Coordinates of C-alpha atoms in Angstrom, one line a residue:
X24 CA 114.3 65.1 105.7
X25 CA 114.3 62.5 102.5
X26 CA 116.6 63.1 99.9
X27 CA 114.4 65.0 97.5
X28 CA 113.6 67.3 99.9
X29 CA 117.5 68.3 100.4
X30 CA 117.9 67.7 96.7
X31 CA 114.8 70.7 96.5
X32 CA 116.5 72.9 99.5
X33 CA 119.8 72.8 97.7
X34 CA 118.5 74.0 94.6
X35 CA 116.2 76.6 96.3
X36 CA 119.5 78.0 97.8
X37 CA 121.6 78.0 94.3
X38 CA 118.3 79.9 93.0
X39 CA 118.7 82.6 95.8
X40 CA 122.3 83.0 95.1
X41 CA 122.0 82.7 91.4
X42 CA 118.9 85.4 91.3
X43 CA 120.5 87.8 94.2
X44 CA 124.0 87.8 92.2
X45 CA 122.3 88.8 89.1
X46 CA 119.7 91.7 90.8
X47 CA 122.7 93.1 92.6
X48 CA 124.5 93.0 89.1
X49 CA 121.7 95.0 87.5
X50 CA 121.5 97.4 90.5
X51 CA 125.1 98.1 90.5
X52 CA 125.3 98.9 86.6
X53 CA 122.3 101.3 86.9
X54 CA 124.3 103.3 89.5
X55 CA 127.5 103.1 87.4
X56 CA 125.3 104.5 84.4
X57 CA 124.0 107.1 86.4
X58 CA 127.8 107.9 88.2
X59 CA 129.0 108.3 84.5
X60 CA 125.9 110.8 83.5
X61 CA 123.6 109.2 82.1
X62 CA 124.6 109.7 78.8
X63 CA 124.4 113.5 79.1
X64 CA 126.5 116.5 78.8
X65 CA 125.2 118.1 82.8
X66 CA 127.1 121.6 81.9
X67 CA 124.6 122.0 78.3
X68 CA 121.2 120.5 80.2
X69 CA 120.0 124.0 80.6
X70 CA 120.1 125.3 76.8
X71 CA 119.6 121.7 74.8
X72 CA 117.0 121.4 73.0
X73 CA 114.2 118.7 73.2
X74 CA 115.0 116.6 69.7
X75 CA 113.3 113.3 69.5
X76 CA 117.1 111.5 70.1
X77 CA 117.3 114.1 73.4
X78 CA 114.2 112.8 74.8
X79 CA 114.9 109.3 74.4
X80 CA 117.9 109.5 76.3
X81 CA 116.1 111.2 79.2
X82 CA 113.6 108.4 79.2
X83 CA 116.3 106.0 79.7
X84 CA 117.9 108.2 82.2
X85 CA 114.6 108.4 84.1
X86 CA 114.2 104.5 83.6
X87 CA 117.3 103.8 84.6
X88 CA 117.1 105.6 87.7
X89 CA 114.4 104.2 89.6
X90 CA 116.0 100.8 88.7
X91 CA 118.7 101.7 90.6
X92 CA 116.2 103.0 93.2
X93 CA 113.9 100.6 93.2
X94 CA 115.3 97.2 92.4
X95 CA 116.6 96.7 96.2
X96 CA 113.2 97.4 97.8
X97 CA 111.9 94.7 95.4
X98 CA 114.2 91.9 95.9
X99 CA 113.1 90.7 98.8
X100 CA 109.9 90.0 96.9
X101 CA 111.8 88.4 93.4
X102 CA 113.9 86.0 95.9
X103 CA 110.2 84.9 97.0
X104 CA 108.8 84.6 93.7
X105 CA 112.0 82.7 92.5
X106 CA 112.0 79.8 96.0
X107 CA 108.2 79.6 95.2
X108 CA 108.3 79.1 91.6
X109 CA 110.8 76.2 92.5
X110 CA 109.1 74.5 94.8
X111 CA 105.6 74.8 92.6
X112 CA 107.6 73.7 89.7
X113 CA 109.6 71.0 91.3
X114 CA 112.7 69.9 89.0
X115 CA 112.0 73.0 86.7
X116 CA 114.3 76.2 86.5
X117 CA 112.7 79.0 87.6
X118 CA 115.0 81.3 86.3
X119 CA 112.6 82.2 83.2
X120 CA 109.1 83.1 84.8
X121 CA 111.7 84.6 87.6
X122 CA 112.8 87.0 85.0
X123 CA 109.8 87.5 83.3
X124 CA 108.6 88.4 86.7
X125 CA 111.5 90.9 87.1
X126 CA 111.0 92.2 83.6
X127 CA 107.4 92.8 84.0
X128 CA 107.4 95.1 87.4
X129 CA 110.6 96.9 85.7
X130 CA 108.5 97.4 82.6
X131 CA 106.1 99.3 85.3
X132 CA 108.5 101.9 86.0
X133 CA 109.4 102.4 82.2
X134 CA 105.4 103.7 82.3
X135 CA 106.4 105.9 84.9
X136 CA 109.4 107.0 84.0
X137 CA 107.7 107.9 80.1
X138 CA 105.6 109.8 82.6
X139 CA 108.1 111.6 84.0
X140 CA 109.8 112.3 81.3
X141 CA 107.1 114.2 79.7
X142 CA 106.8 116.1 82.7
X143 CA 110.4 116.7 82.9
X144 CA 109.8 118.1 79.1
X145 CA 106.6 120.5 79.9
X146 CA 108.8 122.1 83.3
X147 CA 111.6 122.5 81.0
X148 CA 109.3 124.7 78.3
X149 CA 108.0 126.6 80.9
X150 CA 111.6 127.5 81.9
X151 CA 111.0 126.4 85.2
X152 CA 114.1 124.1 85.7
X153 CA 118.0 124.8 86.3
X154 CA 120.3 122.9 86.9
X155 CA 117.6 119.7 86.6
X156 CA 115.3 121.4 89.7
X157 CA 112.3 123.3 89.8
X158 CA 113.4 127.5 90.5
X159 CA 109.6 127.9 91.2
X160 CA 109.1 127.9 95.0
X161 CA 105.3 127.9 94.2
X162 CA 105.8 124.5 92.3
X163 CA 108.6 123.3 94.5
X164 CA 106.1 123.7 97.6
X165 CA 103.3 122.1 95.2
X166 CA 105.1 119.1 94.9
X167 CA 106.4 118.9 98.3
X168 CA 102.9 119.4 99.6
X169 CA 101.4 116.9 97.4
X170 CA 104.0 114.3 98.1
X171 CA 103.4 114.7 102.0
X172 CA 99.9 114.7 101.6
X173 CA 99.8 111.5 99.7
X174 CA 101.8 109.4 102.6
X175 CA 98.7 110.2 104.7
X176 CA 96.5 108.7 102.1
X177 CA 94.8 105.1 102.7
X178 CA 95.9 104.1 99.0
X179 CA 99.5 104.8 100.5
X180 CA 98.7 102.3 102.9
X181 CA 97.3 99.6 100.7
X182 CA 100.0 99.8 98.1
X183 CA 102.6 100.2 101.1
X184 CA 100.9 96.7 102.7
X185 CA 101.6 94.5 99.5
X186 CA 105.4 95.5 99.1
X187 CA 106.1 95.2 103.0
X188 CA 104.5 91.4 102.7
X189 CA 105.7 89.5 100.1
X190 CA 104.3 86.7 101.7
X191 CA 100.8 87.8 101.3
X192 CA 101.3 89.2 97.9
X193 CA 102.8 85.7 96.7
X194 CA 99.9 83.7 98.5
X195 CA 96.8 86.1 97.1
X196 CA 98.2 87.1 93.4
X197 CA 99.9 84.1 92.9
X198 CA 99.3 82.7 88.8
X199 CA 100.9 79.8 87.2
X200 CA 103.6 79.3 84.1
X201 CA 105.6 82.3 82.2
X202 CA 102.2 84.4 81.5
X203 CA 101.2 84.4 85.6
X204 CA 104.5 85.0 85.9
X205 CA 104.4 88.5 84.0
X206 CA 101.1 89.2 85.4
X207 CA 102.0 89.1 88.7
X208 CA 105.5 91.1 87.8
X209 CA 103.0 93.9 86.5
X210 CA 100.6 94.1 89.1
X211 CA 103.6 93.9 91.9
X212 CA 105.1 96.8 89.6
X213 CA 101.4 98.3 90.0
X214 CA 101.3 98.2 93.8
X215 CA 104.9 99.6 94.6
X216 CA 104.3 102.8 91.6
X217 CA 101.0 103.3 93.8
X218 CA 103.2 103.2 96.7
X219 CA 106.3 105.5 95.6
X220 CA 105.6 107.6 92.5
X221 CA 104.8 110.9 94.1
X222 CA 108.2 110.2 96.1
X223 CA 109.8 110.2 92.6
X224 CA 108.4 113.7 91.8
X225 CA 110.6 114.9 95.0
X226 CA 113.1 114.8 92.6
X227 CA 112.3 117.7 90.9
X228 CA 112.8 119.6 93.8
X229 CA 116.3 118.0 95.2
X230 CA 117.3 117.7 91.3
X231 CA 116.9 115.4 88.7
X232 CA 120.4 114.2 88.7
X233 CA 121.4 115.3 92.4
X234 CA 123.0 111.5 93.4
X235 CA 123.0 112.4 96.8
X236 CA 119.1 113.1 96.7
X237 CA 118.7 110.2 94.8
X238 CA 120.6 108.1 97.1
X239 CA 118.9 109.5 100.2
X240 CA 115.5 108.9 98.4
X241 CA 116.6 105.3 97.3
X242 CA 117.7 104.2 100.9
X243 CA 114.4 105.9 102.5
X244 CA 112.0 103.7 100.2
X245 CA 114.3 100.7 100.5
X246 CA 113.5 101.2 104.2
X247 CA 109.6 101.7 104.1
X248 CA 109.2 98.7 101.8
X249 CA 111.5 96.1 103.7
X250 CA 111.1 97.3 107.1
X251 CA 107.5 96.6 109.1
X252 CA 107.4 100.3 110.9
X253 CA 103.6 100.5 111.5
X254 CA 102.6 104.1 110.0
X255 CA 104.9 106.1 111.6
X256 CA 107.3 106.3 109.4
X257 CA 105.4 107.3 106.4
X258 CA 103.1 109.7 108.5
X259 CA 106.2 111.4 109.9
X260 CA 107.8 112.0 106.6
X261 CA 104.3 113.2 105.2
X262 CA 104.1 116.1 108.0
X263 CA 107.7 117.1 107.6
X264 CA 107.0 117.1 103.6
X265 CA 103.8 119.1 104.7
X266 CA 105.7 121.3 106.5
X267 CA 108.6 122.5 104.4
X268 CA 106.2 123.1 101.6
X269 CA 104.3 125.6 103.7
X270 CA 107.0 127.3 104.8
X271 CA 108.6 127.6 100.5
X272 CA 105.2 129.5 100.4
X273 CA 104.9 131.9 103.4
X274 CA 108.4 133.0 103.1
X275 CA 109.0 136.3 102.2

């Protein structure tokens, strides 16, 4: 190996360390935020009322949440982007189109989680929610039926493909300088919100703010997305998701 190429395979392992400290920082203050709240008084939640200020800080809980979630699943994919962007660039830093990268498929889930808080708003009118969870077993079963359903779905598949093979992604998406950079950041954020958003909804049947469902749904997509299982994984979880919502409905 001639001495550019270890000066290269140093740097590409200072970029990993550098990149991977700095993900796990992010990750870790996300959980902290939502350990401490969220910003939120959890003994009102049932009898505030939605002012502009309100919902603001429910979109940033929301947001905030699936960065916590989802920011592991993805790193494996950022460390790739950041060792190709190195080599691509050479004697560059590739810390900037790395974090516009980063910035770009987190600005992805800040669409979602606008989504979601508007659908957190429109349960909350209805008077459907207590204690951050549905009370309607019709729309608890809905969801739960919908979210199984989906797992069985080829678009699962695709989107489920992409985040399981960085590789690929990297090889097939891949778009030069700071503006590819956010592209590809986008469209990565695109594939895995394809892949996971109905999941998300589970959480307004386990509650909003329930950490140990958002845990248990955290380290069940960290699994699907980082670990090659063929279909049975998601198939399996789609039948027992199937399943429980049928039985919320034929209960007496």
């Amino acid at each position: 190996m001639s001495y550019a190429d270890q000066s290269v395979e140093r740097l590409l392992h200072k970029d990993r360390r550098v990149v991977l400290a700095l993900l796990i920082a992010v990750t870790l203050a996300s959980w902290a935020y939502l350990l401490a709240g969220a910003g939120m008084d959890m003994s009102a939640m049932e009898t505030t009322i939605w002012s502009p200020g309100y919902a603001v800080v429910m979109f940033f809980m929301w947001w905030i949440m699936m960065i916590a979630m989802m920011l592991p699943g993805a790193t494996p994919m950022i460390l790739l982007f950041a060792s190709v962007n190195r080599r691509q660039r050479e004697q560059g830093s590739p810390y900037v189109p790395t974090s516009l990268f980063t910035a770009s498929y987190l600005l992805a889930w800040a669409g979602f989680s606008l989504a979601a808080t508007l659908l957190h708003w429109a349960i909350h009118q209805a008077g459907l929610l207590m204690h951050m969870a549905v009370t309607s077993e019709l729309l608890g079963a809905g969801i739960l039926i919908t979210a199984g359903a989906y797992q069985l779905t080829p678009l699962k598949r695709a989107c489920l493909r992409h985040c399981r093979m960085p590789a690929m992604y990297i090889a097939t998406h891949w778009r030069p300088g700071p503006r590819g950079a956010f592209i590809m950041g986008l469209q990565h954020g695109a594939f895995c919100l394809g892949c996971c958003w109905v999941l998300m909804l589970l959480l307004f049947v386990g509650g909003v703010m329930n950490l140990y469902w958002i845990a248990g749904l955290a380290i069940y997509v960290m699994i699907e997305k980082t670990i090659s299982t063929g279909n049975w994984l998601d198939y399996g979880l789609g039948v027992i998701l199937i399943a429980v919502g049928g039985w919320l409905l034929v209960q007496p």
